Amino acid sequence: MNYKFIIDSDIANAETLPGWFYNSEDVFQLLKEKIFLKCWHWIDDKSIFNQFSTCPFFILPDYLSEPIIVLKNPSNDYKSLSNVCTHRGNLIFDKPSNSNNLICNYHGRKFDNEGKFKFMPEFEMTKNFPRNCDNLHGFPIKSFGNLLFVGFNPGFNIENVFSIIKERVGFMPIDEFIFDENLSRDFKINSHWALYCDNYLEGFHVPFVHKDLNKILDYDSYETIIYDHCNLQIGYSDNKDDTFKFPKNHIDYGKNIAAYYYWIFPNLMLNFYPWGLSVNLVQPKSINSTNVSFRSYIYDKNKLNYGAGSDLDKVEHEDEEVVENVNKGLKSSFYKTGRFSPTKEKGVHHFHLLLSKFINK
Ligand code: FES
Ligand SMILES: [Fe+2]
């Protein structure tokens, strides 16, 4: 089957993704290679490196399940390598460690800190060895504040995304935000991951689905700004107490902004509120199951109970219900594709356009 599809770049002409995109197991698997292995992934924050110098991670468990290691060297630089031994595939680290010695404990293969093969017992007679692929695969790693990102053959430069985000939120000391475990949760959603993103990417549903949030946000002023591989939704509020206090040279100085909702293609949301940052990582599990991790990083805890970022659990459950209903609706044999509101669904259109570009490559 040909899975290519065209999303018209003119939103007024465009159709939404077809129902089969969300229902096909084959497409779900194809997205690994076409999208998730061509993008950046949020790993975690740097706090674990206060205790350890080497940490293993799985990127998108149950989907890519890609094992990586992150090493912090004494000059505070980070490096990322594959955590898979190039002999017979054992995991080199299965827990955080303070050892920077990359030695596989299965048959003793050694690598240097750059991942280059160094030594292997009983391999003297092996011909044409070591080859390039006997070194550990290296991945680019970047940070934004305290957040670490790894790239898998990324099709774009994430530093450009960071610059775009810093333009508006760089006035806050992002690298001093403190992680709060009590305000962090995982949500299991019975839907395709892309439906969760579709819903996130428009404020159109706010008056219908989030009646309380709608009292805080000024729906008519709600704005969406499209960039190359990220976009921004801006939530305004009439109540000055719920909004950011900008310095005079800020691009939005004088505006009453309650939230900046940044989305990075394909599955990460960085939501900034006057109290700090809520990171939402959307993790595909199956065509009908997604895990969404909410991680809270606090800047000003006195503002936690005010404004658009005050009751995230309630907003999340309201979103969950509608997204799960859409997932059921899209199983219909009679639904083909939808259309976009040019004024209210620019973010969803941007997402569908990027998906089609990456898939058609
Ligand atoms: S799998 Fe690592 S040394 Fe054999
Ligand atoms: Fe919502």
CSV table of C-alpha atoms and ligand atoms in Angstrom, one decimal:
chain,number,residue,atom,x,y,z
A,1,MET,CA,0.0,0.0,0.0
A,2,ASN,CA,1.1,3.5,-0.8
A,3,TYR,CA,1.0,5.5,2.4
A,4,LYS,CA,1.9,8.9,0.8
A,5,PHE,CA,-0.7,11.6,1.4
A,6,ILE,CA,-0.8,15.3,0.5
A,7,ILE,CA,-1.8,18.0,2.9
A,8,ASP,CA,-2.4,21.2,0.9
A,9,SER,CA,-0.2,24.0,2.2
A,10,ASP,CA,-3.1,26.4,1.8
A,11,ILE,CA,-5.2,25.7,5.0
A,12,ALA,CA,-8.4,27.0,3.2
A,13,ASN,CA,-8.0,24.2,0.7
A,14,ALA,CA,-6.5,21.5,2.9
A,15,GLU,CA,-8.1,18.4,4.2
A,16,THR,CA,-7.1,16.9,7.6
A,17,LEU,CA,-5.3,13.6,7.9
A,18,PRO,CA,-7.5,10.7,6.6
A,19,GLY,CA,-9.0,8.3,9.2
A,20,TRP,CA,-6.8,5.5,8.0
A,21,PHE,CA,-3.7,7.4,9.1
A,22,TYR,CA,-4.8,6.9,12.8
A,23,ASN,CA,-6.1,3.3,12.3
A,24,SER,CA,-3.3,1.6,10.4
A,25,GLU,CA,-0.8,-0.5,12.3
A,26,ASP,CA,1.5,-0.3,9.3
A,27,VAL,CA,1.5,3.5,9.3
A,28,PHE,CA,2.0,3.5,13.1
A,29,GLN,CA,5.2,1.4,12.6
A,30,LEU,CA,6.2,3.4,9.5
A,31,LEU,CA,6.2,6.6,11.6
A,32,LYS,CA,9.2,5.2,13.6
A,33,GLU,CA,11.5,5.3,10.6
A,34,LYS,CA,9.9,8.4,8.8
A,35,ILE,CA,9.4,10.7,11.8
A,36,PHE,CA,10.8,9.5,15.2
A,37,LEU,CA,14.1,8.4,13.8
A,38,LYS,CA,14.5,11.8,12.0
A,39,CYS,CA,13.8,14.0,15.0
A,40,TRP,CA,14.9,15.2,18.4
A,41,HIS,CA,13.8,13.6,21.7
A,42,TRP,CA,13.6,15.0,25.1
A,43,ILE,CA,15.7,12.7,27.4
A,44,ASP,CA,15.2,14.2,30.9
A,45,ASP,CA,16.6,17.0,32.9
A,46,LYS,CA,20.2,17.2,34.1
A,47,SER,CA,19.5,16.7,37.8
A,48,ILE,CA,20.5,13.0,37.8
A,49,PHE,CA,24.0,14.1,36.8
A,50,ASN,CA,24.4,15.7,40.2
A,51,GLN,CA,24.9,12.2,41.5
A,52,PHE,CA,26.0,10.2,38.5
A,53,SER,CA,28.3,10.8,35.5
A,54,THR,CA,26.8,8.1,33.3
A,55,CYS,CA,23.1,7.3,32.8
A,56,PRO,CA,21.2,4.9,30.6
A,57,PHE,CA,17.9,5.9,29.1
A,58,PHE,CA,15.3,4.3,26.8
A,59,ILE,CA,13.9,6.7,24.3
A,60,LEU,CA,10.2,6.2,23.8
A,61,PRO,CA,9.9,2.9,25.7
A,62,ASP,CA,7.5,0.3,24.0
A,63,TYR,CA,7.8,2.2,20.7
A,64,LEU,CA,11.3,3.0,19.6
A,65,SER,CA,12.7,1.7,22.9
A,66,GLU,CA,16.1,3.0,21.8
A,67,PRO,CA,18.8,2.5,24.5
A,68,ILE,CA,21.2,5.4,24.8
A,69,ILE,CA,23.7,6.4,27.4
A,70,VAL,CA,24.5,10.0,28.4
A,71,LEU,CA,27.9,10.7,29.8
A,72,LYS,CA,28.8,13.9,31.6
A,73,ASN,CA,32.5,14.7,31.5
A,74,PRO,CA,34.4,16.8,34.1
A,75,SER,CA,34.1,19.9,32.0
A,76,ASN,CA,30.3,19.5,32.3
A,77,ASP,CA,29.9,18.6,28.6
A,78,TYR,CA,27.4,15.9,27.7
A,79,LYS,CA,27.9,13.2,25.2
A,80,SER,CA,25.4,10.6,24.0
A,81,LEU,CA,26.2,7.1,22.7
A,82,SER,CA,24.3,4.0,21.9
A,83,ASN,CA,24.0,1.8,25.0
A,84,VAL,CA,24.1,-1.4,22.8
A,85,CYS,CA,27.3,-3.3,22.7
A,86,THR,CA,28.5,-3.9,19.2
A,87,HIS,CA,29.4,-7.5,19.9
A,88,ARG,CA,26.0,-9.3,20.5
A,89,GLY,CA,23.9,-6.4,21.6
A,90,ASN,CA,24.0,-6.4,25.4
A,91,LEU,CA,23.2,-3.2,27.3
A,92,ILE,CA,26.4,-1.7,28.5
A,93,PHE,CA,24.8,0.2,31.4
A,94,ASP,CA,21.6,-1.0,33.1
A,95,LYS,CA,21.7,1.6,35.8
A,96,PRO,CA,23.2,5.0,36.5
A,97,SER,CA,26.9,4.9,37.4
A,98,ASN,CA,29.9,7.0,38.3
A,99,SER,CA,32.1,5.0,36.0
A,100,ASN,CA,33.1,6.4,32.7
A,101,ASN,CA,34.6,3.0,31.7
A,102,LEU,CA,32.6,1.7,28.8
A,103,ILE,CA,33.0,-2.1,29.4
A,104,CYS,CA,30.4,-4.6,28.4
A,105,ASN,CA,29.9,-7.1,31.2
A,106,TYR,CA,28.8,-9.9,28.9
A,107,HIS,CA,32.2,-10.7,27.2
A,108,GLY,CA,34.4,-7.8,28.2
A,109,ARG,CA,34.4,-5.6,25.1
A,110,LYS,CA,35.8,-2.1,25.9
A,111,PHE,CA,35.2,1.3,24.3
A,112,ASP,CA,36.8,4.6,25.0
A,113,ASN,CA,34.8,7.7,26.1
A,114,GLU,CA,34.1,8.6,22.5
A,115,GLY,CA,32.6,5.1,21.9
A,116,LYS,CA,35.5,3.9,19.9
A,117,PHE,CA,36.3,0.2,20.1
A,118,LYS,CA,39.4,-0.4,22.3
A,119,PHE,CA,39.7,-4.1,23.2
A,120,MET,CA,38.0,-7.4,23.1
A,121,PRO,CA,39.3,-10.7,24.5
A,122,GLU,CA,39.6,-13.7,22.2
A,123,PHE,CA,39.3,-11.7,19.0
A,124,GLU,CA,42.9,-11.8,17.8
A,125,MET,CA,42.0,-14.2,15.0
A,126,THR,CA,38.9,-12.4,13.9
A,127,LYS,CA,39.6,-11.0,10.4
A,128,ASN,CA,38.7,-7.5,9.2
A,129,PHE,CA,38.2,-6.4,12.8
A,130,PRO,CA,37.5,-3.9,14.2
A,131,ARG,CA,35.4,-2.2,11.6
A,132,ASN,CA,33.8,1.3,11.9
A,133,CYS,CA,30.5,-0.3,13.0
A,134,ASP,CA,32.3,-2.0,15.9
A,135,ASN,CA,32.4,1.5,17.5
A,136,LEU,CA,29.4,2.7,19.5
A,137,HIS,CA,27.0,4.8,17.5
A,138,GLY,CA,27.2,8.5,18.7
A,139,PHE,CA,24.2,10.9,18.8
A,140,PRO,CA,24.1,14.7,18.9
A,141,ILE,CA,23.0,16.0,22.3
A,142,LYS,CA,21.8,19.5,23.0
A,143,SER,CA,20.4,21.3,26.1
A,144,PHE,CA,17.8,23.9,26.7
A,145,GLY,CA,18.1,25.2,30.2
A,146,ASN,CA,18.3,22.0,32.3
A,147,LEU,CA,16.6,19.9,29.7
A,148,LEU,CA,18.6,17.4,27.6
A,149,PHE,CA,17.7,16.4,24.0
A,150,VAL,CA,19.1,13.7,21.8
A,151,GLY,CA,18.9,13.6,18.0
A,152,PHE,CA,18.3,10.5,15.9
A,153,ASN,CA,19.4,11.6,12.3
A,154,PRO,CA,17.4,14.8,12.9
A,155,GLY,CA,16.0,16.5,9.9
A,156,PHE,CA,16.2,20.0,11.5
A,157,ASN,CA,18.4,22.0,13.8
A,158,ILE,CA,16.9,22.1,17.3
A,159,GLU,CA,19.1,25.1,18.2
A,160,ASN,CA,16.8,27.2,15.9
A,161,VAL,CA,13.8,26.0,17.9
A,162,PHE,CA,15.5,26.9,21.2
A,163,SER,CA,16.3,30.4,19.9
A,164,ILE,CA,12.6,30.9,18.9
A,165,ILE,CA,11.5,29.8,22.4
A,166,LYS,CA,14.0,32.0,24.2
A,167,GLU,CA,12.9,35.0,22.3
A,168,ARG,CA,9.8,35.1,24.5
A,169,VAL,CA,10.6,33.1,27.7
A,170,GLY,CA,14.4,33.8,27.8
A,171,PHE,CA,13.7,36.7,30.3
A,172,MET,CA,13.1,33.9,32.9
A,173,PRO,CA,16.0,32.0,34.4
A,174,ILE,CA,14.9,28.7,32.8
A,175,ASP,CA,18.0,26.8,34.0
A,176,GLU,CA,17.1,27.6,37.6
A,177,PHE,CA,13.6,26.2,37.4
A,178,ILE,CA,13.2,23.4,40.0
A,179,PHE,CA,11.6,20.0,39.2
A,180,ASP,CA,8.6,19.2,41.4
A,181,GLU,CA,7.8,15.5,41.5
A,182,ASN,CA,4.5,16.0,43.4
A,183,LEU,CA,3.2,18.1,40.5
A,184,SER,CA,4.3,15.6,37.9
A,185,ARG,CA,2.2,12.8,36.5
A,186,ASP,CA,1.8,10.2,33.8
A,187,PHE,CA,-1.5,9.9,32.0
A,188,LYS,CA,-2.6,6.9,29.9
A,189,ILE,CA,-4.8,7.9,27.1
A,190,ASN,CA,-6.7,5.3,25.0
A,191,SER,CA,-6.0,7.0,21.7
A,192,HIS,CA,-3.4,7.4,18.9
A,193,TRP,CA,-0.6,9.8,19.9
A,194,ALA,CA,-1.3,12.1,16.9
A,195,LEU,CA,-4.8,12.7,18.1
A,196,TYR,CA,-3.5,13.9,21.4
A,197,CYS,CA,-1.2,16.4,19.5
A,198,ASP,CA,-4.1,17.4,17.2
A,199,ASN,CA,-6.1,18.4,20.2
A,200,TYR,CA,-3.3,20.2,21.9
A,201,LEU,CA,-2.6,22.3,18.7
A,202,GLU,CA,-5.8,24.2,18.7
A,203,GLY,CA,-7.6,26.5,21.2
A,204,PHE,CA,-10.8,26.1,19.2
A,205,HIS,CA,-12.1,23.5,21.6
A,206,VAL,CA,-11.4,25.6,24.8
A,207,PRO,CA,-14.9,27.1,25.1
A,208,PHE,CA,-16.6,23.7,24.5
A,209,VAL,CA,-14.3,21.4,26.4
A,210,HIS,CA,-12.7,23.5,29.1
A,211,LYS,CA,-15.4,25.7,30.6
A,212,ASP,CA,-13.3,26.8,33.6
A,213,LEU,CA,-10.2,27.5,31.6
A,214,ASN,CA,-12.3,29.5,29.2
A,215,LYS,CA,-13.2,31.9,32.0
A,216,ILE,CA,-9.5,32.6,32.5
A,217,LEU,CA,-8.4,32.8,28.8
A,218,ASP,CA,-9.5,35.5,26.5
A,219,TYR,CA,-10.7,33.3,23.6
A,220,ASP,CA,-10.9,36.0,21.0
A,221,SER,CA,-7.3,37.0,21.5
A,222,TYR,CA,-5.9,33.4,21.4
A,223,GLU,CA,-3.1,33.3,18.8
A,224,THR,CA,-1.1,30.7,16.9
A,225,ILE,CA,2.3,31.5,15.4
A,226,ILE,CA,3.8,28.9,13.0
A,227,TYR,CA,7.6,28.4,12.8
A,228,ASP,CA,9.5,25.7,10.8
A,229,HIS,CA,9.5,22.8,13.2
A,230,CYS,CA,7.7,24.2,16.2
A,231,ASN,CA,4.7,26.5,16.8
A,232,LEU,CA,3.4,28.7,19.6
A,233,GLN,CA,-0.1,29.2,20.9
A,234,ILE,CA,-0.5,32.3,23.1
A,235,GLY,CA,-3.2,32.4,25.8
A,236,TYR,CA,-4.3,35.9,26.9
A,237,SER,CA,-6.1,36.8,30.1
A,238,ASP,CA,-8.0,39.8,31.2
A,239,ASN,CA,-6.8,39.4,34.7
A,240,LYS,CA,-3.4,41.0,35.0
A,241,ASP,CA,-2.6,39.0,38.2
A,242,ASP,CA,-2.6,35.8,36.2
A,243,THR,CA,-0.1,37.0,33.5
A,244,PHE,CA,3.7,37.3,33.0
A,245,LYS,CA,5.5,40.4,34.2
A,246,PHE,CA,7.6,41.2,31.2
A,247,PRO,CA,10.7,43.4,31.1
A,248,LYS,CA,10.3,46.6,29.0
A,249,ASN,CA,12.3,45.3,26.1
A,250,HIS,CA,10.1,42.1,25.8
A,251,ILE,CA,8.5,41.5,22.4
A,252,ASP,CA,5.1,41.2,24.2
A,253,TYR,CA,5.6,44.0,26.7
A,254,GLY,CA,2.2,45.5,27.6
A,255,LYS,CA,0.2,42.4,26.7
A,256,ASN,CA,-1.7,40.3,29.2
A,257,ILE,CA,-0.3,36.8,28.5
A,258,ALA,CA,-1.2,33.9,30.7
A,259,ALA,CA,0.5,31.1,28.9
A,260,TYR,CA,2.9,30.3,26.1
A,261,TYR,CA,2.2,26.9,24.6
A,262,TYR,CA,5.2,25.7,22.5
A,263,TRP,CA,5.0,22.5,20.6
A,264,ILE,CA,8.1,20.9,19.0
A,265,PHE,CA,7.6,18.5,16.2
A,266,PRO,CA,6.5,15.7,16.6
A,267,ASN,CA,5.6,15.0,20.2
A,268,LEU,CA,6.8,17.5,22.8
A,269,MET,CA,5.1,20.4,24.4
A,270,LEU,CA,6.8,23.1,26.6
A,271,ASN,CA,4.1,25.1,28.3
A,272,PHE,CA,5.3,28.2,30.1
A,273,TYR,CA,3.2,29.9,32.8
A,274,PRO,CA,4.0,32.6,35.3
A,275,TRP,CA,4.8,29.8,37.8
A,276,GLY,CA,7.2,28.0,35.5
A,277,LEU,CA,7.2,25.2,32.9
A,278,SER,CA,5.1,22.1,32.3
A,279,VAL,CA,6.8,19.7,29.9
A,280,ASN,CA,4.4,17.3,28.2
A,281,LEU,CA,6.0,14.3,26.4
A,282,VAL,CA,3.6,12.3,24.2
A,283,GLN,CA,4.8,8.7,24.0
A,284,PRO,CA,3.1,6.4,21.4
A,285,LYS,CA,2.4,2.9,22.7
A,286,SER,CA,0.0,1.5,20.2
A,287,ILE,CA,-2.6,2.9,17.7
A,288,ASN,CA,-5.0,3.0,20.6
A,289,SER,CA,-2.7,3.9,23.5
A,290,THR,CA,-0.5,6.8,24.4
A,291,ASN,CA,1.4,7.8,27.5
A,292,VAL,CA,1.6,11.5,28.3
A,293,SER,CA,4.2,12.5,30.9
A,294,PHE,CA,3.6,15.9,32.6
A,295,ARG,CA,6.8,17.2,34.3
A,296,SER,CA,6.6,20.5,36.3
A,297,TYR,CA,9.5,22.8,36.7
A,298,ILE,CA,8.8,25.6,39.2
A,299,TYR,CA,10.0,29.2,38.8
A,300,ASP,CA,7.6,31.0,41.3
A,301,LYS,CA,5.6,28.7,43.5
A,302,ASN,CA,3.4,31.5,44.7
A,303,LYS,CA,1.8,31.7,41.3
A,304,LEU,CA,1.0,28.0,41.1
A,305,ASN,CA,-2.7,28.3,41.9
A,306,TYR,CA,-3.5,31.1,39.6
A,307,GLY,CA,-4.3,31.6,35.9
A,308,ALA,CA,-4.2,29.2,32.9
A,309,GLY,CA,-1.6,26.9,34.5
A,310,SER,CA,-3.5,26.4,37.8
A,311,ASP,CA,-5.5,23.2,37.4
A,312,LEU,CA,-3.7,21.2,34.8
A,313,ASP,CA,-5.1,17.9,36.0
A,314,LYS,CA,-8.7,19.0,35.3
A,315,VAL,CA,-7.8,20.4,31.9
A,316,GLU,CA,-5.9,17.1,31.1
A,317,HIS,CA,-8.9,14.9,32.0
A,318,GLU,CA,-11.2,17.1,29.9
A,319,ASP,CA,-8.8,16.7,26.9
A,320,GLU,CA,-8.4,13.0,27.6
A,321,GLU,CA,-12.2,12.4,27.3
A,322,VAL,CA,-12.6,14.2,24.0
A,323,VAL,CA,-9.4,12.7,22.5
A,324,GLU,CA,-10.6,9.2,23.4
A,325,ASN,CA,-14.0,9.9,21.8
A,326,VAL,CA,-12.3,11.0,18.6
A,327,ASN,CA,-10.2,7.8,18.6
A,328,LYS,CA,-13.5,5.8,18.7
A,329,GLY,CA,-15.1,8.1,16.1
A,330,LEU,CA,-12.2,7.6,13.6
A,331,LYS,CA,-12.9,3.8,13.6
A,332,SER,CA,-16.0,4.6,11.5
A,333,SER,CA,-16.1,3.2,8.0
A,334,PHE,CA,-17.9,6.3,6.9
A,335,TYR,CA,-15.4,9.0,8.1
A,336,LYS,CA,-12.9,9.9,5.5
A,337,THR,CA,-11.3,13.2,6.2
A,338,GLY,CA,-12.2,16.6,7.6
A,339,ARG,CA,-11.4,20.3,6.8
A,340,PHE,CA,-9.7,23.0,8.8
A,341,SER,CA,-10.9,26.3,10.3
A,342,PRO,CA,-8.3,28.8,8.8
A,343,THR,CA,-8.7,31.1,11.8
A,344,LYS,CA,-8.6,28.5,14.6
A,345,GLU,CA,-6.8,25.4,13.4
A,346,LYS,CA,-3.5,26.7,12.0
A,347,GLY,CA,-1.5,24.6,14.5
A,348,VAL,CA,-3.2,21.3,13.6
A,349,HIS,CA,-2.7,22.1,9.9
A,350,HIS,CA,1.0,22.8,10.6
A,351,PHE,CA,1.4,19.3,12.3
A,352,HIS,CA,-0.4,17.5,9.4
A,353,LEU,CA,1.8,19.4,6.9
A,354,LEU,CA,5.0,18.3,8.7
A,355,LEU,CA,3.8,14.7,9.0
A,356,SER,CA,3.1,14.6,5.3
A,357,LYS,CA,6.4,16.2,4.4
A,358,PHE,CA,8.4,13.7,6.5
A,359,ILE,CA,6.4,10.7,5.4
A,360,ASN,CA,6.6,11.6,1.7
A,361,LYS,CA,10.4,12.1,1.8
B,1,FES,S1,27.7,-8.5,24.0
B,1,FES,FE1,29.1,-7.1,24.8
B,1,FES,S2,30.9,-8.2,24.9
B,1,FES,FE2,29.6,-9.6,24.1
B,2,FE,FE,-7.6,21.1,25.6
